[in-house]
PDB file of C-alpha atoms and ligand atoms in Angstrom:
ATOM      1  CA  MET S   1    -156.152 -99.183 107.572  1.00 93.00           C
ATOM      2  CA  LYS S   2    -158.450 -98.593 110.553  1.00 97.00           C
ATOM      3  CA  LYS S   3    -162.048 -97.451 110.128  1.00 97.00           C
ATOM      4  CA  VAL S   4    -162.865 -94.327 112.129  1.00 97.00           C
ATOM      5  CA  LEU S   5    -166.244 -92.669 112.558  1.00 97.00           C
ATOM      6  CA  LEU S   6    -165.925 -88.871 112.738  1.00 97.00           C
ATOM      7  CA  ILE S   7    -168.924 -87.206 114.384  1.00 97.00           C
ATOM      8  CA  HIS S   8    -169.296 -83.435 114.135  1.00 96.00           C
ATOM      9  CA  THR S   9    -171.339 -81.627 116.773  1.00 97.00           C
ATOM     10  CA  GLY S  10    -170.316 -78.002 116.078  1.00 95.00           C
ATOM     11  CA  GLY S  11    -168.258 -75.534 118.117  1.00 95.00           C
ATOM     12  CA  THR S  12    -165.496 -73.175 117.048  1.00 95.00           C
ATOM     13  CA  ILE S  13    -163.840 -75.987 115.074  1.00 94.00           C
ATOM     14  CA  ALA S  14    -166.866 -75.768 112.709  1.00 93.00           C
ATOM     15  CA  MET S  15    -167.003 -71.950 112.646  1.00 93.00           C
ATOM     16  CA  GLU S  16    -165.411 -69.034 110.841  1.00 88.00           C
ATOM     17  CA  GLU S  17    -164.708 -65.428 111.741  1.00 89.00           C
ATOM     18  CA  ASN S  18    -166.552 -62.649 109.927  1.00 89.00           C
ATOM     19  CA  LYS S  19    -163.648 -60.374 108.959  1.00 88.00           C
ATOM     20  CA  THR S  20    -165.870 -57.265 108.977  1.00 88.00           C
ATOM     21  CA  THR S  21    -167.631 -57.662 112.315  1.00 91.00           C
ATOM     22  CA  GLY S  22    -165.113 -59.907 114.090  1.00 88.00           C
ATOM     23  CA  GLY S  23    -167.989 -62.193 115.147  1.00 91.00           C
ATOM     24  CA  VAL S  24    -167.404 -65.953 115.061  1.00 88.00           C
ATOM     25  CA  ASN S  25    -170.303 -68.152 114.009  1.00 86.00           C
ATOM     26  CA  THR S  26    -171.275 -71.449 112.396  1.00 80.00           C
ATOM     27  CA  LYS S  27    -170.603 -72.111 108.721  1.00 77.00           C
ATOM     28  CA  GLU S  28    -172.801 -74.058 106.325  1.00 75.00           C
ATOM     29  CA  THR S  29    -170.155 -76.356 104.901  1.00 79.00           C
ATOM     30  CA  HIS S  30    -167.839 -77.946 107.424  1.00 84.00           C
ATOM     31  CA  PRO S  31    -164.446 -76.187 107.300  1.00 89.00           C
ATOM     32  CA  LEU S  32    -162.644 -79.455 108.081  1.00 88.00           C
ATOM     33  CA  GLU S  33    -163.554 -81.044 104.727  1.00 88.00           C
ATOM     34  CA  ALA S  34    -160.073 -80.372 103.273  1.00 86.00           C
ATOM     35  CA  THR S  35    -158.389 -81.835 106.362  1.00 92.00           C
ATOM     36  CA  ILE S  36    -160.627 -84.908 106.239  1.00 91.00           C
ATOM     37  CA  ALA S  37    -159.469 -85.536 102.663  1.00 89.00           C
ATOM     38  CA  GLU S  38    -155.838 -85.469 103.917  1.00 90.00           C
ATOM     39  CA  LEU S  39    -156.641 -88.057 106.585  1.00 93.00           C
ATOM     40  CA  SER S  40    -157.023 -90.806 103.971  1.00 91.00           C
ATOM     41  CA  ASP S  41    -153.351 -91.795 104.601  1.00 93.00           C
ATOM     42  CA  ILE S  42    -154.091 -92.450 108.279  1.00 95.00           C
ATOM     43  CA  ALA S  43    -157.571 -93.980 108.416  1.00 97.00           C
ATOM     44  CA  GLU S  44    -160.714 -94.767 106.485  1.00 97.00           C
ATOM     45  CA  ILE S  45    -163.012 -91.993 107.695  1.00 96.00           C
ATOM     46  CA  THR S  46    -166.802 -91.957 107.718  1.00 96.00           C
ATOM     47  CA  VAL S  47    -168.243 -88.526 108.539  1.00 96.00           C
ATOM     48  CA  LYS S  48    -171.552 -87.887 110.315  1.00 96.00           C
ATOM     49  CA  ASN S  49    -172.704 -84.287 110.699  1.00 94.00           C
ATOM     50  CA  TYR S  50    -174.624 -85.084 113.853  1.00 96.00           C
ATOM     51  CA  VAL S  51    -175.553 -81.534 114.945  1.00 96.00           C
ATOM     52  CA  ASN S  52    -173.958 -78.117 114.419  1.00 94.00           C
ATOM     53  CA  LEU S  53    -174.275 -76.343 117.772  1.00 96.00           C
ATOM     54  CA  PRO S  54    -172.094 -73.979 119.749  1.00 97.00           C
ATOM     55  CA  SER S  55    -171.352 -75.964 122.878  1.00 98.00           C
ATOM     56  CA  PRO S  56    -173.167 -73.581 125.275  1.00 98.00           C
ATOM     57  CA  HIS S  57    -176.287 -74.872 123.444  1.00 98.00           C
ATOM     58  CA  ILE S  58    -175.432 -78.490 124.269  1.00 98.00           C
ATOM     59  CA  THR S  59    -177.498 -79.977 127.118  1.00 98.00           C
ATOM     60  CA  PRO S  60    -177.123 -83.203 129.126  1.00 98.00           C
ATOM     61  CA  ALA S  61    -179.970 -84.608 126.982  1.00 98.00           C
ATOM     62  CA  HIS S  62    -177.838 -84.009 123.847  1.00 98.00           C
ATOM     63  CA  MET S  63    -174.944 -85.796 125.566  1.00 98.00           C
ATOM     64  CA  LEU S  64    -177.055 -88.851 126.288  1.00 98.00           C
ATOM     65  CA  GLU S  65    -178.515 -88.869 122.751  1.00 98.00           C
ATOM     66  CA  LEU S  66    -174.976 -88.711 121.375  1.00 98.00           C
ATOM     67  CA  ALA S  67    -174.039 -91.688 123.568  1.00 98.00           C
ATOM     68  CA  LYS S  68    -177.015 -93.645 122.180  1.00 97.00           C
ATOM     69  CA  PHE S  69    -176.033 -92.685 118.633  1.00 97.00           C
ATOM     70  CA  ILE S  70    -172.460 -93.911 119.245  1.00 97.00           C
ATOM     71  CA  SER S  71    -173.710 -97.153 120.817  1.00 96.00           C
ATOM     72  CA  ASP S  72    -175.919 -97.832 117.797  1.00 94.00           C
ATOM     73  CA  GLU S  73    -173.097 -97.033 115.379  1.00 94.00           C
ATOM     74  CA  THR S  74    -170.582 -99.235 117.221  1.00 91.00           C
ATOM     75  CA  ASN S  75    -172.927-102.224 117.707  1.00 87.00           C
ATOM     76  CA  SER S  76    -172.062-103.674 114.328  1.00 84.00           C
ATOM     77  CA  ASP S  77    -168.269-103.554 114.996  1.00 85.00           C
ATOM     78  CA  GLN S  78    -168.012-101.496 111.837  1.00 92.00           C
ATOM     79  CA  TYR S  79    -165.634 -98.931 113.352  1.00 97.00           C
ATOM     80  CA  GLU S  80    -162.366 -99.266 115.261  1.00 97.00           C
ATOM     81  CA  GLY S  81    -162.357 -95.745 116.642  1.00 97.00           C
ATOM     82  CA  ILE S  82    -164.605 -92.718 117.137  1.00 98.00           C
ATOM     83  CA  VAL S  83    -163.594 -89.049 116.926  1.00 98.00           C
ATOM     84  CA  ILE S  84    -166.055 -86.352 118.009  1.00 98.00           C
ATOM     85  CA  THR S  85    -165.576 -82.660 117.255  1.00 98.00           C
ATOM     86  CA  HIS S  86    -167.220 -80.402 119.839  1.00 98.00           C
ATOM     87  CA  GLY S  87    -167.222 -76.826 121.103  1.00 98.00           C
ATOM     88  CA  THR S  88    -164.715 -76.395 123.883  1.00 98.00           C
ATOM     89  CA  ASP S  89    -166.956 -74.655 126.444  1.00 98.00           C
ATOM     90  CA  THR S  90    -168.809 -77.836 127.470  1.00 98.00           C
ATOM     91  CA  LEU S  91    -166.487 -80.364 125.826  1.00 98.00           C
ATOM     92  CA  GLU S  92    -165.326 -81.794 129.169  1.00 98.00           C
ATOM     93  CA  GLU S  93    -168.948 -82.380 130.206  1.00 98.00           C
ATOM     94  CA  THR S  94    -169.867 -84.288 127.051  1.00 98.00           C
ATOM     95  CA  ALA S  95    -166.624 -86.304 127.280  1.00 98.00           C
ATOM     96  CA  TYR S  96    -167.378 -87.201 130.909  1.00 98.00           C
ATOM     97  CA  VAL S  97    -170.991 -88.280 130.258  1.00 98.00           C
ATOM     98  CA  LEU S  98    -169.798 -90.460 127.362  1.00 98.00           C
ATOM     99  CA  ASP S  99    -167.104 -91.911 129.632  1.00 97.00           C
ATOM    100  CA  LEU S 100    -169.694 -92.850 132.265  1.00 97.00           C
ATOM    101  CA  VAL S 101    -172.278 -94.379 129.955  1.00 97.00           C
ATOM    102  CA  LEU S 102    -170.540 -95.834 126.870  1.00 97.00           C
ATOM    103  CA  GLN S 103    -169.905 -99.584 127.113  1.00 94.00           C
ATOM    104  CA  THR S 104    -167.583 -99.803 124.096  1.00 93.00           C
ATOM    105  CA  SER S 105    -163.844-100.367 124.548  1.00 91.00           C
ATOM    106  CA  ILE S 106    -162.840 -98.886 121.185  1.00 96.00           C
ATOM    107  CA  PRO S 107    -161.087 -95.495 121.411  1.00 97.00           C
ATOM    108  CA  VAL S 108    -163.478 -92.553 121.692  1.00 98.00           C
ATOM    109  CA  ILE S 109    -161.737 -89.208 121.278  1.00 98.00           C
ATOM    110  CA  VAL S 110    -163.238 -85.749 121.767  1.00 98.00           C
ATOM    111  CA  THR S 111    -161.556 -82.692 120.287  1.00 98.00           C
ATOM    112  CA  GLY S 112    -162.239 -79.131 119.189  1.00 98.00           C
ATOM    113  CA  ALA S 113    -160.509 -75.840 118.466  1.00 98.00           C
ATOM    114  CA  MET S 114    -159.911 -72.529 120.185  1.00 98.00           C
ATOM    115  CA  ARG S 115    -159.476 -70.617 116.907  1.00 97.00           C
ATOM    116  CA  SER S 116    -162.050 -70.810 114.153  1.00 93.00           C
ATOM    117  CA  SER S 117    -161.281 -72.113 110.670  1.00 91.00           C
ATOM    118  CA  ASN S 118    -160.164 -68.863 108.994  1.00 90.00           C
ATOM    119  CA  GLU S 119    -158.222 -67.341 111.924  1.00 91.00           C
ATOM    120  CA  HIS S 120    -154.413 -67.266 111.938  1.00 95.00           C
ATOM    121  CA  GLY S 121    -153.041 -70.300 113.739  1.00 95.00           C
ATOM    122  CA  SER S 122    -156.367 -72.128 113.570  1.00 95.00           C
ATOM    123  CA  ASP S 123    -155.888 -75.268 115.673  1.00 96.00           C
ATOM    124  CA  GLY S 124    -158.855 -77.309 114.396  1.00 97.00           C
ATOM    125  CA  PRO S 125    -157.175 -79.209 111.559  1.00 96.00           C
ATOM    126  CA  TYR S 126    -154.152 -80.117 113.702  1.00 97.00           C
ATOM    127  CA  ASN S 127    -156.314 -81.297 116.621  1.00 98.00           C
ATOM    128  CA  LEU S 128    -158.440 -83.370 114.253  1.00 97.00           C
ATOM    129  CA  ILE S 129    -155.387 -85.079 112.729  1.00 97.00           C
ATOM    130  CA  SER S 130    -153.938 -85.781 116.206  1.00 98.00           C
ATOM    131  CA  SER S 131    -157.266 -87.201 117.355  1.00 98.00           C
ATOM    132  CA  VAL S 132    -157.540 -89.569 114.406  1.00 98.00           C
ATOM    133  CA  ARG S 133    -153.968 -90.715 115.073  1.00 98.00           C
ATOM    134  CA  VAL S 134    -154.838 -91.437 118.714  1.00 98.00           C
ATOM    135  CA  ALA S 135    -158.075 -93.189 117.671  1.00 98.00           C
ATOM    136  CA  CYS S 136    -156.027 -95.515 115.411  1.00 98.00           C
ATOM    137  CA  GLU S 137    -153.504 -96.369 118.116  1.00 97.00           C
ATOM    138  CA  ASP S 138    -153.914 -99.848 119.722  1.00 96.00           C
ATOM    139  CA  GLN S 139    -152.797 -98.493 123.093  1.00 96.00           C
ATOM    140  CA  SER S 140    -155.841 -96.193 123.169  1.00 97.00           C
ATOM    141  CA  LEU S 141    -158.125 -99.232 123.565  1.00 96.00           C
ATOM    142  CA  GLY S 142    -159.917 -99.563 126.897  1.00 93.00           C
ATOM    143  CA  LYS S 143    -158.737 -96.213 128.270  1.00 95.00           C
ATOM    144  CA  GLY S 144    -162.190 -94.685 128.314  1.00 95.00           C
ATOM    145  CA  VAL S 145    -163.118 -91.468 126.579  1.00 98.00           C
ATOM    146  CA  LEU S 146    -160.075 -89.310 125.842  1.00 98.00           C
ATOM    147  CA  VAL S 147    -159.711 -85.622 125.049  1.00 98.00           C
ATOM    148  CA  VAL S 148    -156.987 -84.853 122.507  1.00 98.00           C
ATOM    149  CA  PHE S 149    -155.980 -81.233 122.204  1.00 98.00           C
ATOM    150  CA  ASN S 150    -152.744 -79.354 121.501  1.00 98.00           C
ATOM    151  CA  ASP S 151    -150.557 -82.511 121.345  1.00 98.00           C
ATOM    152  CA  GLU S 152    -151.838 -83.847 124.680  1.00 98.00           C
ATOM    153  CA  ILE S 153    -154.096 -86.763 125.611  1.00 98.00           C
ATOM    154  CA  HIS S 154    -156.270 -86.310 128.702  1.00 98.00           C
ATOM    155  CA  SER S 155    -158.750 -88.564 130.489  1.00 98.00           C
ATOM    156  CA  ALA S 156    -162.366 -87.387 130.358  1.00 97.00           C
ATOM    157  CA  LYS S 157    -162.561 -87.588 134.139  1.00 96.00           C
ATOM    158  CA  ASN S 158    -159.732 -85.180 134.893  1.00 97.00           C
ATOM    159  CA  VAL S 159    -159.596 -82.778 131.968  1.00 98.00           C
ATOM    160  CA  THR S 160    -160.969 -79.253 132.232  1.00 98.00           C
ATOM    161  CA  LYS S 161    -160.963 -76.059 130.186  1.00 98.00           C
ATOM    162  CA  THR S 162    -158.541 -73.749 131.989  1.00 98.00           C
ATOM    163  CA  HIS S 163    -158.168 -70.733 129.705  1.00 98.00           C
ATOM    164  CA  THR S 164    -160.666 -68.626 127.781  1.00 98.00           C
ATOM    165  CA  SER S 165    -158.609 -68.364 124.591  1.00 97.00           C
ATOM    166  CA  ASN S 166    -155.210 -70.090 124.794  1.00 97.00           C
ATOM    167  CA  ILE S 167    -154.878 -73.183 122.588  1.00 97.00           C
ATOM    168  CA  ALA S 168    -153.302 -75.025 125.555  1.00 97.00           C
ATOM    169  CA  THR S 169    -156.578 -74.600 127.427  1.00 98.00           C
ATOM    170  CA  PHE S 170    -157.260 -78.267 128.249  1.00 98.00           C
ATOM    171  CA  GLN S 171    -155.381 -79.413 131.333  1.00 98.00           C
ATOM    172  CA  SER S 172    -155.821 -82.124 133.953  1.00 98.00           C
ATOM    173  CA  PRO S 173    -155.091 -80.305 137.229  1.00 96.00           C
ATOM    174  CA  GLN S 174    -153.089 -82.344 139.731  1.00 93.00           C
ATOM    175  CA  TYR S 175    -152.703 -85.352 137.388  1.00 95.00           C
ATOM    176  CA  GLY S 176    -151.536 -84.025 134.013  1.00 97.00           C
ATOM    177  CA  PRO S 177    -152.114 -85.570 130.595  1.00 98.00           C
ATOM    178  CA  ILE S 178    -151.999 -89.374 130.244  1.00 98.00           C
ATOM    179  CA  GLY S 179    -150.067 -89.199 126.993  1.00 98.00           C
ATOM    180  CA  ILE S 180    -148.684 -87.009 124.253  1.00 98.00           C
ATOM    181  CA  VAL S 181    -148.860 -86.879 120.468  1.00 98.00           C
ATOM    182  CA  THR S 182    -145.538 -86.300 118.733  1.00 97.00           C
ATOM    183  CA  LYS S 183    -144.585 -86.067 115.056  1.00 94.00           C
ATOM    184  CA  ARG S 184    -143.477 -89.706 115.180  1.00 94.00           C
ATOM    185  CA  GLY S 185    -146.121 -91.337 117.314  1.00 95.00           C
ATOM    186  CA  VAL S 186    -148.579 -91.473 120.168  1.00 98.00           C
ATOM    187  CA  LEU S 187    -147.019 -92.044 123.606  1.00 98.00           C
ATOM    188  CA  PHE S 188    -149.035 -92.977 126.670  1.00 98.00           C
ATOM    189  CA  HIS S 189    -147.391 -92.716 130.082  1.00 96.00           C
ATOM    190  CA  HIS S 190    -150.405 -93.408 132.347  1.00 91.00           C
ATOM    191  CA  THR S 191    -153.424 -95.678 132.199  1.00 92.00           C
ATOM    192  CA  PRO S 192    -156.475 -94.123 133.879  1.00 91.00           C
ATOM    193  CA  LEU S 193    -158.400 -96.262 136.372  1.00 90.00           C
ATOM    194  CA  ARG S 194    -161.838 -96.933 134.937  1.00 84.00           C
ATOM    195  CA  SER S 195    -164.827 -96.180 137.116  1.00 81.00           C
ATOM    196  CA  SER S 196    -168.259 -97.853 136.923  1.00 87.00           C
ATOM    197  CA  ARG S 197    -170.345 -97.439 133.771  1.00 93.00           C
ATOM    198  CA  PHE S 198    -174.005 -96.659 134.118  1.00 95.00           C
ATOM    199  CA  HIS S 199    -177.125 -97.511 132.150  1.00 95.00           C
ATOM    200  CA  VAL S 200    -179.144 -94.320 131.787  1.00 96.00           C
ATOM    201  CA  LYS S 201    -182.231 -94.011 129.596  1.00 93.00           C
ATOM    202  CA  ASP S 202    -183.021 -90.339 130.211  1.00 95.00           C
ATOM    203  CA  PHE S 203    -182.084 -87.580 132.587  1.00 97.00           C
ATOM    204  CA  SER S 204    -185.108 -86.991 134.774  1.00 97.00           C
ATOM    205  CA  LYS S 205    -183.482 -85.355 137.820  1.00 97.00           C
ATOM    206  CA  ASN S 206    -182.838 -81.694 138.387  1.00 97.00           C
ATOM    207  CA  VAL S 207    -179.364 -81.242 139.908  1.00 98.00           C
ATOM    208  CA  ILE S 208    -178.050 -77.751 140.567  1.00 97.00           C
ATOM    209  CA  LEU S 209    -174.501 -76.478 141.024  1.00 98.00           C
ATOM    210  CA  LEU S 210    -173.628 -73.686 143.465  1.00 98.00           C
ATOM    211  CA  LYS S 211    -170.355 -72.059 144.467  1.00 98.00           C
ATOM    212  CA  ALA S 212    -169.520 -71.146 148.076  1.00 98.00           C
ATOM    213  CA  TYR S 213    -168.041 -67.773 149.042  1.00 98.00           C
ATOM    214  CA  ALA S 214    -166.930 -65.950 152.180  1.00 98.00           C
ATOM    215  CA  GLY S 215    -169.942 -64.832 154.205  1.00 98.00           C
ATOM    216  CA  MET S 216    -172.418 -67.006 152.273  1.00 98.00           C
ATOM    217  CA  ASP S 217    -175.679 -67.697 154.075  1.00 98.00           C
ATOM    218  CA  GLY S 218    -178.448 -70.193 153.367  1.00 97.00           C
ATOM    219  CA  ASN S 219    -180.672 -67.944 151.237  1.00 97.00           C
ATOM    220  CA  LEU S 220    -179.218 -68.825 147.845  1.00 95.00           C
ATOM    221  CA  ILE S 221    -179.176 -72.529 148.751  1.00 97.00           C
ATOM    222  CA  LYS S 222    -182.821 -72.388 149.897  1.00 95.00           C
ATOM    223  CA  ALA S 223    -184.008 -70.413 146.876  1.00 93.00           C
ATOM    224  CA  SER S 224    -182.200 -72.418 144.239  1.00 88.00           C
ATOM    225  CA  ALA S 225    -182.698 -75.825 145.855  1.00 87.00           C
ATOM    226  CA  ASN S 226    -186.470 -75.451 145.714  1.00 87.00           C
ATOM    227  CA  GLY S 227    -187.530 -78.311 143.414  1.00 90.00           C
ATOM    228  CA  ALA S 228    -184.011 -79.705 143.057  1.00 96.00           C
ATOM    229  CA  ASP S 229    -183.408 -83.462 143.249  1.00 97.00           C
ATOM    230  CA  GLY S 230    -179.762 -82.939 144.128  1.00 97.00           C
ATOM    231  CA  VAL S 231    -177.337 -80.130 144.923  1.00 98.00           C
ATOM    232  CA  VAL S 232    -173.612 -79.947 144.175  1.00 98.00           C
ATOM    233  CA  ILE S 233    -171.612 -77.248 145.920  1.00 98.00           C
ATOM    234  CA  GLU S 234    -168.116 -76.063 145.124  1.00 98.00           C
ATOM    235  CA  ALA S 235    -167.144 -75.662 148.774  1.00 98.00           C
ATOM    236  CA  LEU S 236    -164.260 -73.749 150.318  1.00 98.00           C
ATOM    237  CA  GLY S 237    -160.778 -75.305 150.604  1.00 98.00           C
ATOM    238  CA  GLN S 238    -160.784 -78.936 151.714  1.00 96.00           C
ATOM    239  CA  GLY S 239    -164.587 -79.019 151.777  1.00 97.00           C
ATOM    240  CA  ASN S 240    -165.874 -76.462 154.271  1.00 98.00           C
ATOM    241  CA  MET S 241    -168.907 -74.167 154.230  1.00 98.00           C
ATOM    242  CA  PRO S 242    -169.628 -70.868 156.014  1.00 98.00           C
ATOM    243  CA  PRO S 243    -171.616 -71.636 159.211  1.00 98.00           C
ATOM    244  CA  ALA S 244    -174.669 -69.621 158.114  1.00 98.00           C
ATOM    245  CA  THR S 245    -175.272 -72.157 155.313  1.00 98.00           C
ATOM    246  CA  VAL S 246    -175.585 -75.105 157.719  1.00 98.00           C
ATOM    247  CA  PRO S 247    -179.353 -74.802 158.489  1.00 98.00           C
ATOM    248  CA  ALA S 248    -180.166 -74.788 154.753  1.00 98.00           C
ATOM    249  CA  LEU S 249    -177.903 -77.815 154.178  1.00 98.00           C
ATOM    250  CA  LYS S 250    -179.521 -79.651 157.108  1.00 97.00           C
ATOM    251  CA  ASP S 251    -182.935 -78.893 155.645  1.00 96.00           C
ATOM    252  CA  LEU S 252    -181.948 -80.414 152.272  1.00 96.00           C
ATOM    253  CA  ILE S 253    -180.568 -83.545 153.925  1.00 96.00           C
ATOM    254  CA  SER S 254    -183.660 -83.948 156.100  1.00 95.00           C
ATOM    255  CA  ARG S 255    -185.752 -83.843 152.885  1.00 95.00           C
ATOM    256  CA  GLU S 256    -183.411 -86.534 151.396  1.00 95.00           C
ATOM    257  CA  VAL S 257    -182.070 -84.193 148.733  1.00 96.00           C
ATOM    258  CA  PRO S 258    -178.453 -85.342 148.304  1.00 97.00           C
ATOM    259  CA  VAL S 259    -175.816 -82.656 148.781  1.00 97.00           C
ATOM    260  CA  VAL S 260    -172.443 -83.371 147.124  1.00 97.00           C
ATOM    261  CA  LEU S 261    -169.394 -81.266 147.985  1.00 98.00           C
ATOM    262  CA  VAL S 262    -166.439 -80.659 145.715  1.00 98.00           C
ATOM    263  CA  SER S 263    -163.805 -78.000 146.308  1.00 98.00           C
ATOM    264  CA  ARG S 264    -163.702 -74.643 144.563  1.00 98.00           C
ATOM    265  CA  CYS S 265    -159.877 -75.093 144.640  1.00 97.00           C
ATOM    266  CA  PHE S 266    -158.343 -75.959 141.303  1.00 93.00           C
ATOM    267  CA  ASN S 267    -156.271 -78.828 142.768  1.00 95.00           C
ATOM    268  CA  GLY S 268    -156.929 -81.366 145.517  1.00 94.00           C
ATOM    269  CA  ILE S 269    -159.840 -83.303 146.934  1.00 94.00           C
ATOM    270  CA  ALA S 270    -162.686 -82.237 149.251  1.00 95.00           C
ATOM    271  CA  GLN S 271    -162.545 -84.288 152.466  1.00 95.00           C
ATOM    272  CA  ASP S 272    -163.990 -84.378 155.989  1.00 95.00           C
ATOM    273  CA  ILE S 273    -161.109 -82.763 157.881  1.00 96.00           C
ATOM    274  CA  TYR S 274    -162.381 -79.823 159.974  1.00 97.00           C
ATOM    275  CA  SER S 275    -164.812 -80.350 162.838  1.00 97.00           C
ATOM    276  CA  TYR S 276    -165.857 -76.702 163.458  1.00 98.00           C
ATOM    277  CA  GLU S 277    -169.375 -75.543 162.515  1.00 98.00           C
ATOM    278  CA  GLY S 278    -169.589 -75.955 158.715  1.00 98.00           C
ATOM    279  CA  GLY S 279    -166.208 -77.750 158.554  1.00 98.00           C
ATOM    280  CA  GLY S 280    -165.977 -80.870 156.363  1.00 98.00           C
ATOM    281  CA  LYS S 281    -166.105 -83.307 159.292  1.00 98.00           C
ATOM    282  CA  HIS S 282    -169.193 -81.612 160.666  1.00 98.00           C
ATOM    283  CA  LEU S 283    -170.841 -81.635 157.224  1.00 98.00           C
ATOM    284  CA  LYS S 284    -170.034 -85.314 156.692  1.00 97.00           C
ATOM    285  CA  GLU S 285    -171.662 -86.138 160.043  1.00 97.00           C
ATOM    286  CA  LEU S 286    -174.756 -84.301 158.829  1.00 97.00           C
ATOM    287  CA  GLY S 287    -174.864 -86.550 155.737  1.00 97.00           C
ATOM    288  CA  VAL S 288    -173.139 -84.436 153.091  1.00 97.00           C
ATOM    289  CA  ILE S 289    -171.491 -86.550 150.351  1.00 97.00           C
ATOM    290  CA  PHE S 290    -167.851 -85.855 149.442  1.00 96.00           C
ATOM    291  CA  SER S 291    -166.631 -86.266 145.886  1.00 95.00           C
ATOM    292  CA  ASN S 292    -163.269 -87.737 145.029  1.00 88.00           C
ATOM    293  CA  GLY S 293    -161.643 -84.878 143.098  1.00 92.00           C
ATOM    294  CA  LEU S 294    -164.245 -84.159 140.398  1.00 96.00           C
ATOM    295  CA  ASN S 295    -164.867 -80.532 139.501  1.00 97.00           C
ATOM    296  CA  GLY S 296    -168.332 -79.062 140.075  1.00 98.00           C
ATOM    297  CA  GLN S 297    -169.683 -79.467 136.554  1.00 98.00           C
ATOM    298  CA  LYS S 298    -168.641 -83.130 136.384  1.00 98.00           C
ATOM    299  CA  ALA S 299    -169.896 -83.910 139.902  1.00 98.00           C
ATOM    300  CA  ARG S 300    -173.259 -82.480 138.814  1.00 98.00           C
ATOM    301  CA  LEU S 301    -173.411 -84.823 135.816  1.00 98.00           C
ATOM    302  CA  LYS S 302    -172.297 -87.783 137.925  1.00 98.00           C
ATOM    303  CA  LEU S 303    -175.038 -87.050 140.464  1.00 98.00           C
ATOM    304  CA  MET S 304    -177.616 -86.778 137.654  1.00 98.00           C
ATOM    305  CA  ILE S 305    -176.482 -90.154 136.333  1.00 98.00           C
ATOM    306  CA  ALA S 306    -176.236 -91.754 139.786  1.00 97.00           C
ATOM    307  CA  LEU S 307    -179.730 -90.567 140.740  1.00 97.00           C
ATOM    308  CA  GLU S 308    -181.164 -92.433 137.739  1.00 97.00           C
ATOM    309  CA  ASN S 309    -179.872 -95.616 139.419  1.00 94.00           C
ATOM    310  CA  THR S 310    -180.172 -95.040 143.174  1.00 94.00           C
ATOM    311  CA  SER S 311    -181.271 -92.467 145.712  1.00 92.00           C
ATOM    312  CA  GLU S 312    -179.632 -94.171 148.714  1.00 93.00           C
ATOM    313  CA  SER S 313    -177.170 -91.847 150.371  1.00 92.00           C
ATOM    314  CA  ALA S 314    -174.653 -94.610 151.248  1.00 93.00           C
ATOM    315  CA  LYS S 315    -174.642 -95.870 147.654  1.00 95.00           C
ATOM    316  CA  LEU S 316    -174.264 -92.339 146.312  1.00 95.00           C
ATOM    317  CA  GLN S 317    -171.312 -91.748 148.686  1.00 95.00           C
ATOM    318  CA  GLN S 318    -169.722 -95.006 147.481  1.00 94.00           C
ATOM    319  CA  LEU S 319    -170.091 -93.941 143.825  1.00 94.00           C
ATOM    320  CA  PHE S 320    -168.451 -90.599 144.559  1.00 94.00           C
ATOM    321  CA  LEU S 321    -165.442 -92.351 146.155  1.00 90.00           C
ATOM    322  CA  GLU S 322    -164.583 -94.052 142.842  1.00 86.00           C
TER     323      GLU S 322
HETATM  324  N1  LIG F 401    -167.928 -71.026 122.410  1.00 85.74           N
HETATM  325  C1  LIG F 401    -167.337 -72.087 121.616  1.00 85.74           C
HETATM  326  C2  LIG F 401    -168.111 -73.370 121.853  1.00 85.74           C
HETATM  327  O1  LIG F 401    -167.906 -74.008 122.841  1.00 85.74           O
HETATM  328  C3  LIG F 401    -165.936 -72.275 122.007  1.00 85.74           C
HETATM  329  C4  LIG F 401    -165.218 -73.334 121.234  1.00 85.74           C
HETATM  330  O2  LIG F 401    -165.751 -74.171 120.550  1.00 85.74           O
HETATM  331  O3  LIG F 401    -164.000 -73.352 121.342  1.00 85.74           O
HETATM  332  O4  LIG F 401    -168.874 -73.753 121.018  1.00 85.74           O
END
């Protein structure tokens, strides 16, 4: 039987609903204890209550500390798989940081729940069982960090939370899940391409994320970029910006503050196509970096990680093409 380390970090999966007020909040004893006892048929589980935080309280520093904790725990080859329970709001961000920095090839699965432990149709126990099954599957080896939720297996790079409350919230726009969990087994149908892994000691750079809109000018960019080491913008369509933002973007680039563009569209990739003022081709000529399909929140984390290793624009552009 495989040995799996289960790391709890909090989130709705660790919460319960107050039936009088309707408020959902953390619980002292972990509500998954009964489910963990049932898992003894599938794996030998060791539980670590790492933190108990709602995921809006999770910061990039927590993500990096969690990565260090996992590296220390996996150094001794004691475990054959890792399952992390996490709040869903920032789950994709933690999964992506772990994917970029963990060196281990054992399965690392991140899961959570949309309904707390005492709500009808609570999805926590089921997602936990599915995750442990995926963690024990030989085919999960070397696929990077995976998100298992609602019978689907997603890559950390592509998965995103798409719905505020539906249990099918985690989707990988454009690409779909890389596998499914059925009653009989775990079936993979894609193998994700692995991108570079990074050595990061601490996050020391301030990277901000902005969203473009019709009629946007440079004021918000100027105000919020003051003191920023990098700026990620969810641009319009294929990667275009309103012309009134161009002077502020030029100013950032002249001060060697990297500007990374992703698209605010749900599907597709930001590219240098249009050559009008503020069009992607124009912006690329100015030195704006285009990202290869990441969403804004993940591009921000990738830029934070990349900036710990290099500040050269050409190298940063190369990393964002992966
Ligand atoms: N707000 C909760 C959190 O992220 C949502 C959840 O866990 O599903 O902690």
